[in-house]
Short mmCIF file of N, CA and C in Angstrom, two decimals:
data_model
loop_
_atom_site.label_atom_id
_atom_site.label_comp_id
_atom_site.label_asym_id
_atom_site.label_seq_id
_atom_site.Cartn_x
_atom_site.Cartn_y
_atom_site.Cartn_z
N MET A 1 22.74 -5.68 -23.09
CA MET A 1 21.64 -5.08 -22.46
C MET A 1 20.68 -6.16 -23.35
N THR A 2 19.80 -6.67 -22.49
CA THR A 2 18.57 -7.82 -22.81
C THR A 2 17.53 -6.51 -23.12
N PRO A 3 16.52 -7.03 -24.08
CA PRO A 3 15.37 -6.27 -23.93
C PRO A 3 14.69 -6.23 -22.86
N ASP A 4 14.65 -7.46 -21.64
CA ASP A 4 13.85 -7.03 -20.67
C ASP A 4 14.59 -5.87 -19.17
N SER A 5 16.01 -5.79 -19.62
CA SER A 5 16.62 -5.03 -18.84
C SER A 5 15.63 -3.17 -19.06
N VAL A 6 15.77 -3.23 -20.35
CA VAL A 6 15.36 -1.85 -20.76
C VAL A 6 13.91 -1.55 -21.19
N GLY A 7 13.25 -2.61 -20.86
CA GLY A 7 11.62 -2.15 -21.18
C GLY A 7 11.31 -3.47 -22.30
N PRO A 8 9.94 -3.33 -22.67
CA PRO A 8 9.43 -4.47 -23.83
C PRO A 8 9.54 -3.46 -25.00
N PHE A 9 9.78 -2.67 -25.17
CA PHE A 9 10.21 -1.86 -26.61
C PHE A 9 11.32 -1.17 -26.46
N SER A 10 12.38 -2.53 -27.21
CA SER A 10 13.90 -1.30 -27.00
C SER A 10 14.23 -1.36 -28.76
N ARG A 11 14.79 -0.90 -29.08
CA ARG A 11 15.47 -0.11 -30.55
C ARG A 11 16.91 -0.01 -30.56
N PRO A 12 17.81 -0.40 -30.06
CA PRO A 12 19.34 -0.21 -29.49
C PRO A 12 19.41 0.30 -31.08
N ILE A 13 20.69 1.74 -31.45
CA ILE A 13 20.93 1.88 -32.68
C ILE A 13 22.23 2.27 -32.50
N LEU A 14 23.30 2.78 -33.57
CA LEU A 14 24.33 2.94 -33.72
C LEU A 14 24.48 4.13 -33.80
N VAL A 15 24.63 4.89 -32.81
CA VAL A 15 24.43 6.69 -33.39
C VAL A 15 25.50 7.01 -34.27
N GLU A 16 26.66 6.03 -34.40
CA GLU A 16 27.64 6.74 -35.28
C GLU A 16 27.27 6.58 -37.19
N ARG A 17 26.41 4.96 -37.23
CA ARG A 17 25.96 4.86 -39.01
C ARG A 17 24.69 6.08 -39.02
N ILE A 18 23.91 6.46 -38.31
CA ILE A 18 22.73 7.29 -37.97
C ILE A 18 23.74 8.73 -38.20
N LEU A 19 24.38 9.22 -37.29
CA LEU A 19 25.19 10.35 -38.10
C LEU A 19 25.52 10.26 -39.12
N LYS A 20 25.95 9.12 -39.63
CA LYS A 20 26.60 9.39 -40.95
C LYS A 20 25.42 9.91 -41.97
N THR A 21 24.82 8.92 -41.91
CA THR A 21 23.54 8.99 -43.03
C THR A 21 22.53 10.16 -42.98
N GLY A 22 22.57 10.78 -41.62
CA GLY A 22 22.11 12.24 -41.54
C GLY A 22 20.38 11.88 -41.90
N GLN A 23 20.06 10.65 -42.01
CA GLN A 23 18.12 10.53 -41.92
C GLN A 23 17.41 10.50 -40.98
N PRO A 24 16.20 10.62 -40.61
CA PRO A 24 15.51 10.01 -39.63
C PRO A 24 14.86 8.91 -39.51
N VAL A 25 15.19 8.58 -38.16
CA VAL A 25 14.63 6.77 -38.33
C VAL A 25 13.39 6.86 -37.30
N THR A 26 12.98 5.99 -37.83
CA THR A 26 11.25 5.44 -37.04
C THR A 26 11.85 4.09 -36.72
N VAL A 27 10.78 4.02 -35.35
CA VAL A 27 11.15 2.83 -34.65
C VAL A 27 9.03 2.56 -34.07
N GLU A 28 8.69 1.20 -34.83
CA GLU A 28 7.57 0.95 -34.67
C GLU A 28 7.07 -0.03 -33.51
N ALA A 29 6.43 -0.10 -32.96
CA ALA A 29 6.22 -1.19 -31.66
C ALA A 29 5.47 -2.10 -32.49
N ASN A 30 5.94 -3.69 -32.64
CA ASN A 30 5.15 -4.27 -32.67
C ASN A 30 3.55 -4.49 -31.62
N GLU A 31 2.93 -6.13 -32.26
CA GLU A 31 1.94 -5.95 -31.31
C GLU A 31 2.46 -6.73 -30.12
N GLY A 32 2.89 -7.73 -30.05
CA GLY A 32 3.58 -7.97 -28.60
C GLY A 32 4.11 -7.11 -27.74
N GLU A 33 4.85 -5.79 -28.38
CA GLU A 33 5.45 -4.70 -27.19
C GLU A 33 4.31 -3.59 -26.80
N ARG A 34 3.41 -3.83 -27.80
CA ARG A 34 2.30 -2.58 -28.02
C ARG A 34 1.49 -3.68 -26.45
N ALA A 35 1.20 -4.44 -26.27
CA ALA A 35 0.19 -5.59 -25.28
C ALA A 35 1.37 -5.39 -24.28
N ALA A 36 2.66 -5.63 -24.06
CA ALA A 36 3.57 -5.35 -23.10
C ALA A 36 3.44 -3.86 -22.29
N LEU A 37 3.50 -2.99 -23.14
CA LEU A 37 3.56 -1.73 -22.75
C LEU A 37 2.48 -1.19 -22.34
N ALA A 38 0.89 -2.06 -22.84
CA ALA A 38 -0.09 -1.66 -22.18
C ALA A 38 -0.59 -1.77 -20.98
N ARG A 39 0.43 -3.31 -20.53
CA ARG A 39 0.28 -3.96 -19.05
C ARG A 39 1.09 -2.79 -18.34
N ASP A 40 2.28 -2.86 -18.79
CA ASP A 40 3.11 -1.68 -17.97
C ASP A 40 2.31 -0.11 -17.69
N PHE A 41 1.15 -0.12 -18.53
CA PHE A 41 1.06 1.59 -18.25
C PHE A 41 -0.75 1.51 -17.73
N ASP A 42 -0.90 0.08 -17.77
CA ASP A 42 -1.90 0.01 -17.04
C ASP A 42 -3.31 0.54 -18.05
N LEU A 43 -3.17 0.27 -19.57
CA LEU A 43 -3.85 0.70 -20.45
C LEU A 43 -4.72 -1.24 -21.12
N PRO A 44 -6.06 -0.28 -21.35
CA PRO A 44 -6.76 -1.42 -21.95
C PRO A 44 -6.01 -1.99 -23.12
N GLY A 45 -5.34 -1.09 -24.04
CA GLY A 45 -4.48 -1.39 -25.09
C GLY A 45 -4.01 -0.12 -25.77
N ILE A 46 -2.97 -0.84 -26.72
CA ILE A 46 -2.26 -0.07 -27.33
C ILE A 46 -2.11 0.09 -29.24
N ALA A 47 -3.18 0.52 -29.70
CA ALA A 47 -3.52 -0.21 -31.43
C ALA A 47 -1.74 0.13 -31.99
N ARG A 48 -1.24 1.37 -32.00
CA ARG A 48 -0.19 1.73 -32.60
C ARG A 48 1.01 2.78 -31.75
N LEU A 49 1.80 2.47 -32.29
CA LEU A 49 3.17 3.34 -31.36
C LEU A 49 4.30 3.15 -32.39
N THR A 50 4.48 4.69 -32.66
CA THR A 50 5.56 5.12 -33.28
C THR A 50 6.68 6.38 -33.09
N GLY A 51 7.55 6.43 -33.06
CA GLY A 51 8.40 7.69 -32.97
C GLY A 51 9.35 7.64 -34.08
N THR A 52 9.38 9.05 -34.43
CA THR A 52 10.29 9.39 -35.86
C THR A 52 11.28 10.17 -35.01
N PHE A 53 12.59 9.98 -35.04
CA PHE A 53 13.69 10.62 -34.43
C PHE A 53 14.81 10.87 -35.61
N ARG A 54 15.24 12.31 -34.84
CA ARG A 54 16.44 12.78 -35.66
C ARG A 54 17.80 13.45 -35.06
N LEU A 55 18.81 12.51 -35.55
CA LEU A 55 19.78 12.67 -34.44
C LEU A 55 20.83 13.69 -35.34
N SER A 56 21.33 14.48 -34.19
CA SER A 56 22.39 15.53 -34.38
C SER A 56 23.23 15.89 -33.59
N GLY A 57 24.55 16.12 -33.82
CA GLY A 57 25.80 16.19 -32.63
C GLY A 57 26.82 15.25 -32.88
N SER A 58 27.41 14.79 -31.89
CA SER A 58 28.72 14.05 -32.24
C SER A 58 28.32 12.69 -31.91
N LEU A 59 29.54 12.00 -32.09
CA LEU A 59 29.35 10.54 -31.02
C LEU A 59 29.63 10.89 -29.28
N HIS A 60 30.03 12.17 -29.32
CA HIS A 60 30.27 12.17 -27.57
C HIS A 60 28.90 13.28 -27.25
N ARG A 61 28.28 13.86 -27.89
CA ARG A 61 27.20 14.35 -27.55
C ARG A 61 26.20 14.90 -28.52
N LEU A 62 25.15 14.31 -28.25
CA LEU A 62 23.96 13.92 -29.53
C LEU A 62 22.85 14.89 -28.86
N GLN A 63 22.07 14.75 -29.52
CA GLN A 63 20.52 15.40 -29.47
C GLN A 63 19.86 14.93 -30.34
N VAL A 64 18.58 14.74 -29.61
CA VAL A 64 17.79 13.81 -30.49
C VAL A 64 16.44 14.07 -30.59
N THR A 65 16.13 15.14 -31.47
CA THR A 65 14.67 15.79 -31.68
C THR A 65 13.31 14.75 -32.69
N GLY A 66 11.58 14.97 -32.56
CA GLY A 66 11.33 14.03 -33.42
C GLY A 66 9.78 13.91 -32.61
N THR A 67 8.89 13.26 -32.78
CA THR A 67 7.68 13.21 -32.41
C THR A 67 7.49 11.51 -32.13
N VAL A 68 6.80 11.58 -30.76
CA VAL A 68 6.22 9.83 -30.78
C VAL A 68 4.53 10.19 -31.05
N GLU A 69 4.33 9.12 -31.59
CA GLU A 69 2.44 9.10 -32.13
C GLU A 69 2.19 7.72 -31.21
N ALA A 70 0.82 8.17 -30.79
CA ALA A 70 0.33 6.59 -30.33
C ALA A 70 -0.94 6.59 -30.66
N ALA A 71 -1.78 5.51 -30.90
CA ALA A 71 -3.25 5.80 -30.73
C ALA A 71 -3.24 4.07 -29.96
N VAL A 72 -4.13 4.69 -28.43
CA VAL A 72 -4.27 4.30 -27.32
C VAL A 72 -5.94 4.13 -26.83
N THR A 73 -6.22 2.51 -26.30
CA THR A 73 -7.35 2.92 -25.65
C THR A 73 -7.26 3.17 -24.23
N GLN A 74 -7.93 3.90 -23.40
CA GLN A 74 -7.56 4.37 -21.84
C GLN A 74 -9.21 4.15 -21.22
N THR A 75 -9.14 4.05 -20.20
CA THR A 75 -10.11 4.06 -18.88
C THR A 75 -10.26 5.43 -18.32
N CYS A 76 -12.03 5.78 -19.12
CA CYS A 76 -12.45 6.93 -18.71
C CYS A 76 -12.42 7.29 -17.13
N SER A 77 -11.77 7.87 -16.49
CA SER A 77 -11.33 8.29 -14.95
C SER A 77 -12.93 8.47 -14.54
N VAL A 78 -14.44 8.71 -15.05
CA VAL A 78 -15.41 8.83 -14.42
C VAL A 78 -16.31 8.13 -14.99
N THR A 79 -16.43 7.42 -15.46
CA THR A 79 -17.46 6.19 -16.45
C THR A 79 -16.73 5.21 -16.17
N LEU A 80 -15.41 4.97 -15.75
CA LEU A 80 -14.57 3.71 -15.92
C LEU A 80 -14.92 2.80 -17.51
N GLU A 81 -15.62 4.00 -18.59
CA GLU A 81 -15.67 3.09 -19.63
C GLU A 81 -13.77 3.11 -20.45
N PRO A 82 -13.74 2.31 -21.37
CA PRO A 82 -12.93 2.11 -22.38
C PRO A 82 -13.15 3.42 -23.60
N PHE A 83 -12.37 3.66 -23.67
CA PHE A 83 -12.40 4.84 -24.99
C PHE A 83 -11.19 5.01 -25.59
N ASP A 84 -11.14 5.16 -27.01
CA ASP A 84 -9.45 5.13 -27.85
C ASP A 84 -9.63 6.71 -28.05
N GLY A 85 -7.98 6.97 -28.10
CA GLY A 85 -7.70 8.12 -27.96
C GLY A 85 -6.39 8.39 -28.65
N THR A 86 -5.64 9.28 -29.00
CA THR A 86 -4.60 9.55 -29.26
C THR A 86 -3.33 10.27 -28.47
N VAL A 87 -1.93 10.00 -28.48
CA VAL A 87 -0.93 10.71 -28.06
C VAL A 87 -0.03 11.14 -29.04
N SER A 88 0.56 12.69 -29.04
CA SER A 88 1.04 13.02 -29.77
C SER A 88 2.57 13.94 -29.06
N GLU A 89 3.61 13.58 -28.68
CA GLU A 89 4.40 14.18 -27.89
C GLU A 89 5.83 14.36 -28.54
N GLU A 90 6.35 15.64 -28.21
CA GLU A 90 7.38 16.42 -29.02
C GLU A 90 8.39 16.11 -28.70
N VAL A 91 9.28 15.60 -28.66
CA VAL A 91 10.78 14.94 -28.35
C VAL A 91 11.86 15.63 -28.71
N ASP A 92 12.38 15.93 -27.21
CA ASP A 92 14.18 17.08 -27.88
C ASP A 92 14.89 16.38 -26.48
N VAL A 93 15.55 15.66 -26.65
CA VAL A 93 16.42 14.78 -25.83
C VAL A 93 17.70 14.68 -25.92
N ASP A 94 18.73 15.36 -25.10
CA ASP A 94 20.22 15.25 -25.10
C ASP A 94 20.97 13.89 -24.56
N PHE A 95 21.88 13.78 -25.27
CA PHE A 95 22.65 12.38 -24.59
C PHE A 95 23.99 12.90 -24.87
N ALA A 96 24.90 12.14 -23.94
CA ALA A 96 26.27 12.30 -24.19
C ALA A 96 26.97 11.14 -23.66
N ALA A 97 28.14 10.76 -23.98
CA ALA A 97 28.89 10.09 -23.40
C ALA A 97 29.19 9.89 -21.70
N PRO A 98 29.34 8.76 -21.21
CA PRO A 98 29.02 8.46 -20.03
C PRO A 98 30.08 9.38 -19.00
N ASP A 99 31.31 9.50 -20.05
CA ASP A 99 32.44 9.78 -19.24
C ASP A 99 32.79 11.71 -19.57
N ALA A 100 31.81 12.22 -20.45
CA ALA A 100 31.74 13.58 -20.50
C ALA A 100 31.56 14.56 -19.71
N PHE A 101 30.90 13.91 -18.41
CA PHE A 101 30.54 14.41 -17.22
C PHE A 101 30.89 13.98 -16.01
N ALA A 102 31.80 13.30 -15.98
CA ALA A 102 32.95 12.66 -14.86
C ALA A 102 32.90 13.28 -13.76
N GLY A 103 32.42 13.01 -12.75
CA GLY A 103 33.16 13.94 -11.75
C GLY A 103 32.17 15.46 -11.57
N THR A 104 31.33 15.19 -11.97
CA THR A 104 30.21 16.29 -11.95
C THR A 104 29.49 16.36 -11.18
N PRO A 105 28.88 16.96 -9.92
CA PRO A 105 27.98 16.53 -8.92
C PRO A 105 26.84 16.50 -9.68
N ALA A 106 25.73 15.78 -9.47
CA ALA A 106 24.27 15.74 -10.25
C ALA A 106 23.60 17.17 -10.20
N GLU A 107 23.38 17.64 -9.01
CA GLU A 107 23.49 18.71 -8.84
C GLU A 107 23.50 20.18 -9.86
N ASP A 108 24.63 19.98 -9.77
CA ASP A 108 25.75 21.32 -10.56
C ASP A 108 24.91 21.19 -11.90
N ALA A 109 24.24 20.15 -12.35
CA ALA A 109 24.03 20.05 -14.58
C ALA A 109 23.39 19.49 -14.17
N ASP A 110 22.77 19.80 -15.67
CA ASP A 110 21.37 19.00 -15.94
C ASP A 110 22.12 17.83 -16.86
N ILE A 111 22.87 16.76 -16.31
CA ILE A 111 22.90 15.76 -16.99
C ILE A 111 22.44 15.20 -18.34
N PRO A 112 22.78 14.90 -19.52
CA PRO A 112 22.53 14.20 -20.06
C PRO A 112 21.78 12.47 -19.91
N ASP A 113 21.17 11.90 -21.14
CA ASP A 113 21.07 10.49 -20.82
C ASP A 113 22.38 9.81 -21.60
N PRO A 114 22.97 8.71 -21.39
CA PRO A 114 24.04 8.32 -21.49
C PRO A 114 24.08 7.32 -23.12
N ILE A 115 25.02 7.63 -23.59
CA ILE A 115 25.26 6.99 -24.69
C ILE A 115 26.37 6.13 -24.31
N VAL A 116 25.48 4.68 -24.53
CA VAL A 116 26.36 3.29 -24.11
C VAL A 116 26.87 2.48 -25.24
N ASN A 117 28.13 2.21 -25.34
CA ASN A 117 28.63 1.59 -26.07
C ASN A 117 28.42 1.99 -27.68
N GLY A 118 28.18 3.66 -27.71
CA GLY A 118 28.19 4.14 -29.18
C GLY A 118 26.72 4.07 -29.17
N ARG A 119 25.74 3.23 -28.52
CA ARG A 119 24.17 3.35 -28.85
C ARG A 119 23.38 3.87 -28.06
N ILE A 120 22.05 4.25 -28.55
CA ILE A 120 21.01 4.77 -27.85
C ILE A 120 19.60 4.20 -27.95
N ASP A 121 18.85 3.94 -27.38
CA ASP A 121 17.74 3.19 -27.42
C ASP A 121 16.45 3.78 -27.67
N LEU A 122 15.89 3.50 -28.76
CA LEU A 122 15.26 4.88 -29.29
C LEU A 122 13.61 4.07 -29.40
N GLY A 123 13.33 3.27 -28.95
CA GLY A 123 12.29 2.21 -28.54
C GLY A 123 12.08 2.84 -27.00
N SER A 124 12.99 2.59 -26.16
CA SER A 124 12.97 2.61 -24.57
C SER A 124 12.66 4.58 -24.55
N LEU A 125 12.63 5.52 -25.48
CA LEU A 125 12.58 6.81 -25.71
C LEU A 125 11.26 6.84 -26.10
N ALA A 126 10.86 5.96 -26.99
CA ALA A 126 9.65 6.21 -27.54
C ALA A 126 8.47 6.09 -26.51
N ALA A 127 8.78 4.75 -25.72
CA ALA A 127 8.22 4.20 -24.33
C ALA A 127 7.74 5.57 -23.75
N GLU A 128 9.18 6.13 -23.34
CA GLU A 128 9.13 7.20 -21.97
C GLU A 128 8.22 8.52 -22.48
N PHE A 129 8.42 8.85 -23.67
CA PHE A 129 7.47 10.03 -23.86
C PHE A 129 5.99 9.43 -24.40
N LEU A 130 5.93 8.03 -24.46
CA LEU A 130 4.07 7.72 -24.41
C LEU A 130 4.01 8.20 -22.83
N ALA A 131 4.42 7.47 -22.16
CA ALA A 131 4.26 7.33 -20.96
C ALA A 131 4.34 9.04 -20.48
N LEU A 132 4.88 9.97 -20.86
CA LEU A 132 4.43 11.09 -20.55
C LEU A 132 3.53 11.94 -20.72
N GLY A 133 3.11 11.39 -22.19
CA GLY A 133 2.01 12.21 -23.03
C GLY A 133 0.78 11.56 -22.55
N LEU A 134 0.67 10.53 -21.62
CA LEU A 134 -0.72 9.88 -20.76
C LEU A 134 -1.63 10.72 -20.12
N ASP A 135 -2.48 11.40 -20.25
CA ASP A 135 -3.31 11.62 -19.44
C ASP A 135 -3.50 11.13 -17.96
N PRO A 136 -3.07 11.52 -17.19
CA PRO A 136 -2.88 10.58 -15.73
C PRO A 136 -4.68 10.65 -15.48
N TYR A 137 -6.02 11.48 -15.32
CA TYR A 137 -7.59 11.17 -15.65
C TYR A 137 -7.68 11.59 -16.63
N PRO A 138 -7.70 10.10 -17.44
CA PRO A 138 -8.40 10.59 -18.80
C PRO A 138 -10.10 10.69 -18.66
N ARG A 139 -10.46 10.98 -19.57
CA ARG A 139 -11.91 11.15 -19.69
C ARG A 139 -12.35 10.91 -20.98
N LYS A 140 -13.53 10.40 -21.21
CA LYS A 140 -13.98 10.05 -22.31
C LYS A 140 -14.92 11.60 -23.02
N PRO A 141 -14.50 11.41 -24.39
CA PRO A 141 -14.87 12.92 -24.96
C PRO A 141 -16.46 12.74 -24.79
N GLY A 142 -16.90 13.99 -24.02
CA GLY A 142 -18.09 14.83 -23.98
C GLY A 142 -18.41 14.14 -22.74
N VAL A 143 -17.59 13.69 -21.90
CA VAL A 143 -17.74 13.25 -20.25
C VAL A 143 -17.57 14.16 -19.32
N ALA A 144 -18.10 15.22 -18.46
CA ALA A 144 -17.71 16.06 -17.31
C ALA A 144 -18.08 15.21 -16.14
N PHE A 145 -17.05 15.62 -15.21
CA PHE A 145 -17.17 15.53 -14.07
C PHE A 145 -18.31 15.88 -13.21
N GLU A 146 -19.06 15.34 -12.74
CA GLU A 146 -20.59 16.00 -12.06
C GLU A 146 -20.43 15.74 -10.13
N PRO A 147 -19.75 16.55 -9.75
CA PRO A 147 -19.85 16.38 -7.92
C PRO A 147 -21.34 16.19 -8.09
N PRO A 148 -21.21 15.15 -6.54
CA PRO A 148 -22.28 14.73 -6.04
C PRO A 148 -23.16 16.06 -5.70
N ALA A 149 -24.55 16.21 -6.18
CA ALA A 149 -25.76 17.18 -5.61
C ALA A 149 -25.53 17.47 -4.04
N GLU A 150 -25.31 18.68 -3.31
CA GLU A 150 -25.12 18.25 -2.00
C GLU A 150 -27.07 18.88 -1.26
N ASP A 151 -27.09 18.11 -0.52
CA ASP A 151 -28.40 17.84 -0.01
C ASP A 151 -28.86 19.23 0.82
N GLU A 152 -29.45 19.84 1.00
CA GLU A 152 -29.47 20.80 1.86
C GLU A 152 -29.44 20.47 3.34
N GLU A 153 -30.33 19.50 3.61
CA GLU A 153 -30.21 18.73 4.96
C GLU A 153 -29.42 18.21 5.59
N GLU A 154 -28.16 18.05 4.65
CA GLU A 154 -26.95 17.23 5.00
C GLU A 154 -26.00 18.03 4.53
N LYS A 155 -25.10 19.22 5.52
CA LYS A 155 -24.44 19.81 5.12
C LYS A 155 -22.79 18.87 5.79
N PRO A 156 -21.92 18.93 5.83
CA PRO A 156 -20.50 18.24 6.20
C PRO A 156 -20.80 18.73 7.91
N PHE A 157 -21.28 20.43 8.47
CA PHE A 157 -20.96 20.24 9.67
C PHE A 157 -22.32 20.31 10.19
N ALA A 158 -23.61 19.85 10.01
CA ALA A 158 -24.90 19.94 10.12
C ALA A 158 -25.03 19.20 11.29
N ALA A 159 -24.17 17.97 11.43
CA ALA A 159 -24.52 17.54 13.08
C ALA A 159 -23.86 18.07 14.19
N LEU A 160 -22.77 18.60 14.08
CA LEU A 160 -22.04 19.56 14.94
C LEU A 160 -23.17 20.86 15.12
N GLN A 161 -23.59 21.05 14.19
CA GLN A 161 -24.19 22.47 14.11
C GLN A 161 -25.42 22.25 15.49
N GLY A 162 -26.12 21.03 14.82
CA GLY A 162 -27.00 20.77 15.99
C GLY A 162 -26.85 19.79 17.66
N LEU A 163 -25.69 19.61 17.71
CA LEU A 163 -24.54 19.73 18.94
C LEU A 163 -24.78 20.85 19.31
N LYS A 164 -24.10 21.68 19.14
CA LYS A 164 -24.12 23.08 19.39
C LYS A 164 -25.10 24.06 20.25
N GLY A 165 -26.59 23.78 19.08
CA GLY A 165 -27.31 24.07 19.28
C GLY A 165 -28.17 23.68 20.89
N ARG A 166 -27.79 22.10 20.81
CA ARG A 166 -28.32 21.80 22.32
C ARG A 166 -27.60 22.16 23.29
N GLU A 167 -26.09 22.03 23.13
CA GLU A 167 -25.52 22.68 24.19
C GLU A 167 -25.66 24.05 24.69
N ALA A 168 -26.01 24.74 24.08
CA ALA A 168 -26.51 26.26 24.16
C ALA A 168 -27.60 26.67 25.11
N GLY A 169 -28.59 25.42 25.02
CA GLY A 169 -29.91 25.14 25.47
C GLY A 169 -29.37 24.56 27.05
N ASN A 170 -28.73 23.98 26.89
CA ASN A 170 -28.13 23.57 28.30
C ASN A 170 -27.56 24.12 29.41
N ASP A 171 -26.96 25.31 28.68
CA ASP A 171 -26.30 26.33 29.88
C ASP A 171 -27.21 26.87 30.77
N GLY A 172 -28.39 27.23 30.49
CA GLY A 172 -29.66 28.12 31.15
C GLY A 172 -29.87 27.64 31.68
#
């Protein structure tokens, strides 16, 4: 598996080694990875991206819990100005060996993410949860959407109402 095939932030880890230690695993994106993710997510910038994960279970069935924290620069959907914000997402994902659910129709089971060659990619997982945590319509703090003021003379159906009035006058 090459880093390009899984995305710009890849940290494959050997499940067996981590289960033996029982210690949390922290992955942090470097400057180049953050810049690539920012381009992928259409963000002005990502100043920090860290995932802290705890693995439990076995080599064939695994649960990953933790948090993904990021400092991002987003573009305000109202003013179009860049502003800084944070993302914090709780992670709770199940993984399983690919053969654990062989023959199970996808609609019959909530099939976990695969453990591939005894490894899972915590960088890709962190990037996925960052994407999930981004507000699709971010607003700079203190900015509220103000719909345009309606002009009393220009209501949406005013022209039709005017035509209807003229038609009624032509009937007689």
